[in-house]
PDB file of C-alpha atoms in Angstrom:
ATOM      1  CA  MET A1368     -48.770 172.642  74.978  1.00  0.00           C
ATOM      2  CA  LEU A1369     -45.580 173.882  73.629  1.00  0.00           C
ATOM      3  CA  GLU A1370     -41.876 171.836  74.631  1.00  0.00           C
ATOM      4  CA  VAL A1371     -38.530 172.834  73.376  1.00  0.00           C
ATOM      5  CA  LYS A1372     -35.955 170.354  73.655  1.00  0.00           C
ATOM      6  CA  GLY A1373     -32.076 171.255  73.078  1.00  0.00           C
ATOM      7  CA  LEU A1374     -32.746 174.073  70.830  1.00  0.00           C
ATOM      8  CA  CYS A1375     -29.526 175.396  69.733  1.00  0.00           C
ATOM      9  CA  LYS A1376     -29.012 177.643  66.871  1.00  0.00           C
ATOM     10  CA  TYR A1377     -24.801 179.041  65.892  1.00  0.00           C
ATOM     11  CA  PHE A1378     -23.868 181.249  63.498  1.00  0.00           C
ATOM     12  CA  GLY A1379     -20.485 180.849  62.835  1.00  0.00           C
ATOM     13  CA  GLY A1380     -18.844 180.151  65.964  1.00  0.00           C
ATOM     14  CA  ILE A1381     -21.566 182.270  67.975  1.00  0.00           C
ATOM     15  CA  ARG A1382     -23.691 180.164  69.806  1.00  0.00           C
ATOM     16  CA  ALA A1383     -26.839 182.475  69.837  1.00  0.00           C
ATOM     17  CA  VAL A1384     -29.025 180.035  71.426  1.00  0.00           C
ATOM     18  CA  ASP A1385     -27.469 177.029  72.883  1.00  0.00           C
ATOM     19  CA  ASP A1386     -28.818 173.729  74.392  1.00  0.00           C
ATOM     20  CA  CYS A1387     -31.955 175.499  75.499  1.00  0.00           C
ATOM     21  CA  THR A1388     -34.937 173.406  77.159  1.00  0.00           C
ATOM     22  CA  PHE A1389     -38.285 174.892  78.258  1.00  0.00           C
ATOM     23  CA  THR A1390     -42.082 174.475  78.113  1.00  0.00           C
ATOM     24  CA  ALA A1391     -45.423 176.478  77.802  1.00  0.00           C
ATOM     25  CA  GLU A1392     -47.888 175.280  79.703  1.00  0.00           C
ATOM     26  CA  GLU A1393     -51.544 174.715  78.327  1.00  0.00           C
ATOM     27  CA  GLY A1394     -53.665 177.960  79.426  1.00  0.00           C
ATOM     28  CA  GLN A1395     -50.957 179.168  80.605  1.00  0.00           C
ATOM     29  CA  ILE A1396     -48.707 183.205  80.408  1.00  0.00           C
ATOM     30  CA  THR A1397     -44.982 182.309  80.157  1.00  0.00           C
ATOM     31  CA  ALA A1398     -42.443 184.819  79.685  1.00  0.00           C
ATOM     32  CA  LEU A1399     -38.870 184.478  78.018  1.00  0.00           C
ATOM     33  CA  ILE A1400     -37.040 187.079  79.545  1.00  0.00           C
ATOM     34  CA  GLY A1401     -33.403 188.419  79.214  1.00  0.00           C
ATOM     35  CA  PRO A1402     -30.729 190.947  78.663  1.00  0.00           C
ATOM     36  CA  ASN A1403     -30.294 192.400  75.243  1.00  0.00           C
ATOM     37  CA  GLY A1404     -28.458 189.605  73.201  1.00  0.00           C
ATOM     38  CA  ALA A1405     -29.729 186.969  74.781  1.00  0.00           C
ATOM     39  CA  GLY A1406     -30.676 184.796  72.226  1.00  0.00           C
ATOM     40  CA  LYS A1407     -34.669 185.147  73.087  1.00  0.00           C
ATOM     41  CA  THR A1408     -35.819 186.085  69.433  1.00  0.00           C
ATOM     42  CA  THR A1409     -33.690 183.968  67.958  1.00  0.00           C
ATOM     43  CA  ALA A1410     -35.249 180.980  69.710  1.00  0.00           C
ATOM     44  CA  PHE A1411     -38.372 182.208  68.888  1.00  0.00           C
ATOM     45  CA  ASN A1412     -37.513 182.317  65.580  1.00  0.00           C
ATOM     46  CA  CYS A1413     -36.243 178.535  65.427  1.00  0.00           C
ATOM     47  CA  VAL A1414     -39.881 177.773  67.241  1.00  0.00           C
ATOM     48  CA  SER A1415     -42.065 179.698  64.556  1.00  0.00           C
ATOM     49  CA  ARG A1416     -39.458 178.447  61.811  1.00  0.00           C
ATOM     50  CA  THR A1417     -38.852 181.604  60.614  1.00  0.00           C
ATOM     51  CA  MET A1418     -35.354 180.241  61.095  1.00  0.00           C
ATOM     52  CA  MET A1419     -34.116 176.818  60.520  1.00  0.00           C
ATOM     53  CA  PRO A1420     -32.560 175.787  64.337  1.00  0.00           C
ATOM     54  CA  THR A1421     -29.235 174.305  64.186  1.00  0.00           C
ATOM     55  CA  ARG A1422     -30.106 171.114  66.691  1.00  0.00           C
ATOM     56  CA  GLY A1423     -32.964 170.466  68.578  1.00  0.00           C
ATOM     57  CA  GLU A1424     -36.419 169.535  68.949  1.00  0.00           C
ATOM     58  CA  VAL A1425     -39.682 171.738  69.163  1.00  0.00           C
ATOM     59  CA  TRP A1426     -43.086 170.254  70.163  1.00  0.00           C
ATOM     60  CA  LEU A1427     -46.307 171.597  69.731  1.00  0.00           C
ATOM     61  CA  ASP A1428     -49.443 169.711  71.521  1.00  0.00           C
ATOM     62  CA  GLY A1429     -47.478 166.561  71.176  1.00  0.00           C
ATOM     63  CA  ARG A1430     -46.274 166.822  67.538  1.00  0.00           C
ATOM     64  CA  ARG A1431     -42.787 167.743  66.085  1.00  0.00           C
ATOM     65  CA  ILE A1432     -42.746 171.026  64.183  1.00  0.00           C
ATOM     66  CA  ASP A1433     -39.238 171.612  63.905  1.00  0.00           C
ATOM     67  CA  ARG A1434     -38.874 169.932  60.692  1.00  0.00           C
ATOM     68  CA  LEU A1435     -42.036 171.758  59.222  1.00  0.00           C
ATOM     69  CA  ARG A1436     -42.496 174.763  57.079  1.00  0.00           C
ATOM     70  CA  PRO A1437     -44.252 177.940  59.093  1.00  0.00           C
ATOM     71  CA  HIS A1438     -47.700 177.623  57.203  1.00  0.00           C
ATOM     72  CA  LYS A1439     -47.846 174.152  58.690  1.00  0.00           C
ATOM     73  CA  ILE A1440     -46.883 174.999  61.922  1.00  0.00           C
ATOM     74  CA  THR A1441     -49.465 177.947  61.694  1.00  0.00           C
ATOM     75  CA  GLY A1442     -51.846 175.869  60.590  1.00  0.00           C
ATOM     76  CA  MET A1443     -51.097 173.512  63.684  1.00  0.00           C
ATOM     77  CA  GLY A1444     -52.484 176.363  66.021  1.00  0.00           C
ATOM     78  CA  LEU A1445     -49.253 178.438  66.596  1.00  0.00           C
ATOM     79  CA  SER A1446     -48.952 181.848  65.530  1.00  0.00           C
ATOM     80  CA  ARG A1447     -46.241 184.808  65.924  1.00  0.00           C
ATOM     81  CA  THR A1448     -45.831 188.341  66.180  1.00  0.00           C
ATOM     82  CA  PHE A1449     -42.579 190.224  65.213  1.00  0.00           C
ATOM     83  CA  GLN A1450     -40.651 193.030  66.799  1.00  0.00           C
ATOM     84  CA  ILE A1451     -41.189 195.439  64.323  1.00  0.00           C
ATOM     85  CA  SER A1452     -44.821 195.242  62.717  1.00  0.00           C
ATOM     86  CA  ARG A1453     -44.347 193.421  58.865  1.00  0.00           C
ATOM     87  CA  ASN A1454     -47.776 195.021  57.459  1.00  0.00           C
ATOM     88  CA  LEU A1455     -48.199 194.713  54.157  1.00  0.00           C
ATOM     89  CA  ALA A1456     -47.617 197.913  52.143  1.00  0.00           C
ATOM     90  CA  ASP A1457     -50.658 199.539  50.146  1.00  0.00           C
ATOM     91  CA  MET A1458     -53.191 197.677  51.755  1.00  0.00           C
ATOM     92  CA  THR A1459     -55.879 198.599  54.470  1.00  0.00           C
ATOM     93  CA  VAL A1460     -56.003 197.530  58.085  1.00  0.00           C
ATOM     94  CA  LEU A1461     -58.894 194.912  57.394  1.00  0.00           C
ATOM     95  CA  GLU A1462     -56.947 193.618  53.823  1.00  0.00           C
ATOM     96  CA  ASN A1463     -54.167 193.148  56.462  1.00  0.00           C
ATOM     97  CA  VAL A1464     -56.045 191.147  59.180  1.00  0.00           C
ATOM     98  CA  ILE A1465     -57.745 189.172  56.521  1.00  0.00           C
ATOM     99  CA  ALA A1466     -54.544 188.207  54.961  1.00  0.00           C
ATOM    100  CA  GLN A1467     -53.473 186.293  57.920  1.00  0.00           C
ATOM    101  CA  ALA A1468     -56.740 183.921  57.650  1.00  0.00           C
ATOM    102  CA  GLN A1469     -55.914 180.027  57.023  1.00  0.00           C
ATOM    103  CA  VAL A1470     -55.982 178.817  53.297  1.00  0.00           C
ATOM    104  CA  ARG A1471     -57.711 175.724  53.504  1.00  0.00           C
ATOM    105  CA  GLY A1472     -56.758 174.086  50.187  1.00  0.00           C
ATOM    106  CA  TRP A1473     -56.409 175.089  46.646  1.00  0.00           C
ATOM    107  CA  ARG A1474     -60.055 175.756  46.445  1.00  0.00           C
ATOM    108  CA  ASP A1475     -59.497 178.877  48.697  1.00  0.00           C
ATOM    109  CA  LEU A1476     -57.621 180.007  45.402  1.00  0.00           C
ATOM    110  CA  PHE A1477     -61.063 180.616  43.563  1.00  0.00           C
ATOM    111  CA  ARG A1478     -62.798 182.524  46.230  1.00  0.00           C
ATOM    112  CA  PRO A1479     -63.384 186.175  46.764  1.00  0.00           C
ATOM    113  CA  ALA A1480     -60.157 187.833  48.201  1.00  0.00           C
ATOM    114  CA  MET A1481     -62.533 188.679  51.376  1.00  0.00           C
ATOM    115  CA  SER A1482     -65.400 186.679  51.759  1.00  0.00           C
ATOM    116  CA  ALA A1483     -68.078 187.698  54.048  1.00  0.00           C
ATOM    117  CA  ALA A1484     -67.427 185.533  56.639  1.00  0.00           C
ATOM    118  CA  GLU A1485     -63.759 186.312  56.765  1.00  0.00           C
ATOM    119  CA  ILE A1486     -64.907 190.130  57.051  1.00  0.00           C
ATOM    120  CA  ASP A1487     -67.466 189.266  59.600  1.00  0.00           C
ATOM    121  CA  LYS A1488     -64.622 187.509  61.634  1.00  0.00           C
ATOM    122  CA  ALA A1489     -61.668 190.303  61.320  1.00  0.00           C
ATOM    123  CA  MET A1490     -64.354 192.837  61.961  1.00  0.00           C
ATOM    124  CA  GLY A1491     -65.148 191.232  65.463  1.00  0.00           C
ATOM    125  CA  ILE A1492     -61.376 190.865  65.825  1.00  0.00           C
ATOM    126  CA  LEU A1493     -60.795 194.521  65.641  1.00  0.00           C
ATOM    127  CA  ASP A1494     -63.847 195.464  67.785  1.00  0.00           C
ATOM    128  CA  PHE A1495     -62.290 193.321  70.533  1.00  0.00           C
ATOM    129  CA  LEU A1496     -59.168 195.324  70.220  1.00  0.00           C
ATOM    130  CA  GLY A1497     -61.083 198.425  70.043  1.00  0.00           C
ATOM    131  CA  ILE A1498     -59.872 199.766  66.444  1.00  0.00           C
ATOM    132  CA  THR A1499     -62.378 199.408  64.492  1.00  0.00           C
ATOM    133  CA  ARG A1500     -62.607 202.936  63.406  1.00  0.00           C
ATOM    134  CA  ILE A1501     -59.147 202.076  61.561  1.00  0.00           C
ATOM    135  CA  ALA A1502     -60.130 198.865  59.860  1.00  0.00           C
ATOM    136  CA  HIS A1503     -60.139 200.771  56.234  1.00  0.00           C
ATOM    137  CA  GLU A1504     -56.930 203.157  57.181  1.00  0.00           C
ATOM    138  CA  ASP A1505     -54.255 201.976  54.812  1.00  0.00           C
ATOM    139  CA  GLY A1506     -51.696 200.149  57.383  1.00  0.00           C
ATOM    140  CA  SER A1507     -49.020 202.395  56.262  1.00  0.00           C
ATOM    141  CA  ASN A1508     -50.604 205.455  58.050  1.00  0.00           C
ATOM    142  CA  LEU A1509     -51.091 204.001  61.574  1.00  0.00           C
ATOM    143  CA  SER A1510     -49.105 205.167  64.383  1.00  0.00           C
ATOM    144  CA  TYR A1511     -46.726 202.623  66.025  1.00  0.00           C
ATOM    145  CA  GLY A1512     -48.988 202.017  68.625  1.00  0.00           C
ATOM    146  CA  GLN A1513     -51.933 201.143  66.296  1.00  0.00           C
ATOM    147  CA  LYS A1514     -49.608 198.862  63.942  1.00  0.00           C
ATOM    148  CA  LYS A1515     -49.014 196.896  67.198  1.00  0.00           C
ATOM    149  CA  LEU A1516     -52.465 196.200  67.666  1.00  0.00           C
ATOM    150  CA  MET A1517     -52.999 195.748  64.235  1.00  0.00           C
ATOM    151  CA  ASP A1518     -50.571 192.662  64.291  1.00  0.00           C
ATOM    152  CA  LEU A1519     -52.220 191.417  67.002  1.00  0.00           C
ATOM    153  CA  ALA A1520     -55.844 191.146  65.411  1.00  0.00           C
ATOM    154  CA  ALA A1521     -53.752 189.399  62.210  1.00  0.00           C
ATOM    155  CA  LEU A1522     -52.475 186.821  64.495  1.00  0.00           C
ATOM    156  CA  LEU A1523     -55.776 186.195  65.773  1.00  0.00           C
ATOM    157  CA  MET A1524     -57.655 185.430  62.386  1.00  0.00           C
ATOM    158  CA  SER A1525     -55.564 182.258  62.176  1.00  0.00           C
ATOM    159  CA  ASP A1526     -57.348 180.705  65.102  1.00  0.00           C
ATOM    160  CA  PRO A1527     -54.210 179.852  67.437  1.00  0.00           C
ATOM    161  CA  LYS A1528     -54.219 177.664  70.464  1.00  0.00           C
ATOM    162  CA  ILE A1529     -50.737 179.644  71.263  1.00  0.00           C
ATOM    163  CA  ILE A1530     -49.538 183.233  70.098  1.00  0.00           C
ATOM    164  CA  LEU A1531     -46.002 184.181  70.228  1.00  0.00           C
ATOM    165  CA  LEU A1532     -46.114 187.517  71.218  1.00  0.00           C
ATOM    166  CA  ASP A1533     -41.917 189.524  70.516  1.00  0.00           C
ATOM    167  CA  GLU A1534     -41.986 192.671  72.777  1.00  0.00           C
ATOM    168  CA  PRO A1535     -45.611 193.728  72.181  1.00  0.00           C
ATOM    169  CA  ALA A1536     -45.374 196.396  74.812  1.00  0.00           C
ATOM    170  CA  GLY A1537     -41.988 197.945  72.914  1.00  0.00           C
ATOM    171  CA  GLY A1538     -42.302 201.474  71.951  1.00  0.00           C
ATOM    172  CA  VAL A1539     -45.756 202.636  72.949  1.00  0.00           C
ATOM    173  CA  ASN A1540     -47.139 204.767  75.780  1.00  0.00           C
ATOM    174  CA  LEU A1541     -48.220 203.708  78.854  1.00  0.00           C
ATOM    175  CA  SER A1542     -52.134 203.965  77.832  1.00  0.00           C
ATOM    176  CA  LEU A1543     -51.662 201.723  75.003  1.00  0.00           C
ATOM    177  CA  LEU A1544     -49.468 199.508  77.254  1.00  0.00           C
ATOM    178  CA  GLU A1545     -52.614 199.155  79.504  1.00  0.00           C
ATOM    179  CA  GLU A1546     -54.568 197.810  77.005  1.00  0.00           C
ATOM    180  CA  ILE A1547     -52.225 195.494  75.579  1.00  0.00           C
ATOM    181  CA  ILE A1548     -51.895 194.094  78.876  1.00  0.00           C
ATOM    182  CA  GLY A1549     -55.901 193.731  79.192  1.00  0.00           C
ATOM    183  CA  HIS A1550     -56.187 191.896  75.907  1.00  0.00           C
ATOM    184  CA  ILE A1551     -53.641 189.487  76.786  1.00  0.00           C
ATOM    185  CA  ARG A1552     -55.538 188.420  79.915  1.00  0.00           C
ATOM    186  CA  LYS A1553     -58.421 188.560  78.203  1.00  0.00           C
ATOM    187  CA  LEU A1554     -57.221 186.121  75.452  1.00  0.00           C
ATOM    188  CA  ASN A1555     -55.106 183.811  78.140  1.00  0.00           C
ATOM    189  CA  GLU A1556     -58.699 183.637  80.303  1.00  0.00           C
ATOM    190  CA  ALA A1557     -60.335 182.612  77.018  1.00  0.00           C
ATOM    191  CA  GLY A1558     -58.384 179.817  77.091  1.00  0.00           C
ATOM    192  CA  LEU A1559     -55.225 181.135  74.585  1.00  0.00           C
ATOM    193  CA  THR A1560     -51.430 179.820  75.464  1.00  0.00           C
ATOM    194  CA  VAL A1561     -49.188 182.914  75.528  1.00  0.00           C
ATOM    195  CA  LEU A1562     -45.285 183.022  75.149  1.00  0.00           C
ATOM    196  CA  ILE A1563     -43.929 186.449  75.539  1.00  0.00           C
ATOM    197  CA  VAL A1564     -40.785 187.770  74.878  1.00  0.00           C
ATOM    198  CA  GLU A1565     -40.959 191.320  76.432  1.00  0.00           C
ATOM    199  CA  HIS A1566     -37.967 194.272  78.035  1.00  0.00           C
ATOM    200  CA  ASN A1567     -40.779 195.569  80.291  1.00  0.00           C
ATOM    201  CA  MET A1568     -40.581 193.899  83.545  1.00  0.00           C
ATOM    202  CA  ASP A1569     -43.685 195.414  85.250  1.00  0.00           C
ATOM    203  CA  LEU A1570     -45.762 194.063  82.241  1.00  0.00           C
ATOM    204  CA  ILE A1571     -43.899 190.171  82.731  1.00  0.00           C
ATOM    205  CA  MET A1572     -44.356 190.426  86.396  1.00  0.00           C
ATOM    206  CA  ARG A1573     -48.088 191.492  86.280  1.00  0.00           C
ATOM    207  CA  LEU A1574     -49.276 188.780  83.508  1.00  0.00           C
ATOM    208  CA  SER A1575     -47.241 185.999  84.041  1.00  0.00           C
ATOM    209  CA  HIS A1576     -47.403 182.394  85.402  1.00  0.00           C
ATOM    210  CA  LYS A1577     -43.881 181.263  84.746  1.00  0.00           C
ATOM    211  CA  VAL A1578     -40.874 183.099  83.511  1.00  0.00           C
ATOM    212  CA  VAL A1579     -38.057 181.581  81.764  1.00  0.00           C
ATOM    213  CA  VAL A1580     -34.807 183.394  81.972  1.00  0.00           C
ATOM    214  CA  MET A1581     -32.037 183.628  79.396  1.00  0.00           C
ATOM    215  CA  ALA A1582     -28.546 184.825  78.899  1.00  0.00           C
ATOM    216  CA  GLN A1583     -25.768 184.491  76.506  1.00  0.00           C
ATOM    217  CA  GLY A1584     -28.179 181.632  74.943  1.00  0.00           C
ATOM    218  CA  ALA A1585     -28.654 179.586  77.562  1.00  0.00           C
ATOM    219  CA  ILE A1586     -31.608 179.171  80.193  1.00  0.00           C
ATOM    220  CA  ILE A1587     -30.102 180.123  83.679  1.00  0.00           C
ATOM    221  CA  ALA A1588     -33.487 180.469  85.755  1.00  0.00           C
ATOM    222  CA  GLU A1589     -37.123 179.526  85.287  1.00  0.00           C
ATOM    223  CA  GLY A1590     -39.882 179.597  88.049  1.00  0.00           C
ATOM    224  CA  THR A1591     -42.551 182.014  89.062  1.00  0.00           C
ATOM    225  CA  PRO A1592     -41.839 185.911  88.828  1.00  0.00           C
ATOM    226  CA  GLU A1593     -41.268 186.176  92.885  1.00  0.00           C
ATOM    227  CA  GLU A1594     -39.136 183.015  92.423  1.00  0.00           C
ATOM    228  CA  VAL A1595     -37.496 184.645  89.065  1.00  0.00           C
ATOM    229  CA  ARG A1596     -36.718 188.134  90.624  1.00  0.00           C
ATOM    230  CA  ALA A1597     -35.106 187.105  93.680  1.00  0.00           C
ATOM    231  CA  ASP A1598     -32.435 184.740  92.042  1.00  0.00           C
ATOM    232  CA  PRO A1599     -29.259 185.663  92.162  1.00  0.00           C
ATOM    233  CA  ALA A1600     -28.057 184.196  88.815  1.00  0.00           C
ATOM    234  CA  VAL A1601     -30.961 186.672  87.211  1.00  0.00           C
ATOM    235  CA  LEU A1602     -29.433 190.086  89.070  1.00  0.00           C
ATOM    236  CA  ASP A1603     -25.921 189.010  87.937  1.00  0.00           C
ATOM    237  CA  ALA A1604     -27.134 188.527  84.661  1.00  0.00           C
ATOM    238  CA  TYR A1605     -29.151 191.715  84.488  1.00  0.00           C
ATOM    239  CA  LEU A1606     -27.079 193.905  86.874  1.00  0.00           C
ATOM    240  CA  GLY A1607     -23.615 192.048  87.329  1.00  0.00           C
ATOM    241  CA  SER A1608     -21.368 194.507  84.793  1.00  0.00           C
ATOM    242  CA  THR A1609     -23.000 197.616  86.950  1.00  0.00           C
ATOM    243  CA  LEU A1610     -21.944 196.370  89.734  1.00  0.00           C
ATOM    244  CA  ASP A1611     -19.030 195.022  89.230  1.00  0.00           C
ATOM    245  CA  GLU A1612     -18.046 198.201  88.329  1.00  0.00           C
ATOM    246  CA  GLU A1613     -19.095 199.969  91.308  1.00  0.00           C
ATOM    247  CA  GLU A1614     -16.943 197.248  93.536  1.00  0.00           C
ATOM    248  CA  ALA A1615     -13.955 198.271  91.529  1.00  0.00           C
ATOM    249  CA  ALA A1616     -14.987 202.124  92.028  1.00  0.00           C
TER     250      ALA A1616
END
């Protein structure tokens, strides 16, 4: 579904993403993990074209997308969330979700801001996520966890084939974490491909079919959750500095 080839993103002399190559298979949940500063979110930004890559290629379902504008990529079936909610100020949850609906052409400019079909579709998504009760709540009044769920609802409004989730569980309580895990699993079981960046290793090990590990901008390991958990290079990337300090002491 998604193929990343030799992806690079440089900021002057800093190689935030350095020659990364990996795939996200259709119908699977692929996790992109690594310590802070590994380049995971920068890679996400380049894949979704919210940031121009320095070099490399990104292919979606057999078509190259790294030269396209973000809205074109969304129209082809790739949508993403961000670490920090980007809800539109002074709009309700329902309005925020409908704002993510695909624009099919210039004729859409002459339609009502929210058509009956869009309202029905958005309410169905909110019902799936269990948050219809906040449909008419101002987006700025939501809790952090509710904003995460609203972002997920908005993501689904564009009928994606693959979704990129950037730390969907970050900062949420354990109860909501279980809800989010359940929603992601149900979406995947319905056929949606998922690429996820997340620091919560329990979530990653429970959900993922494949795990790709980044460190210092490069891919250092790839495999099943069990294989990655036992990989010495991964253990060193996460724990190496701590182990070195203990040995020195």
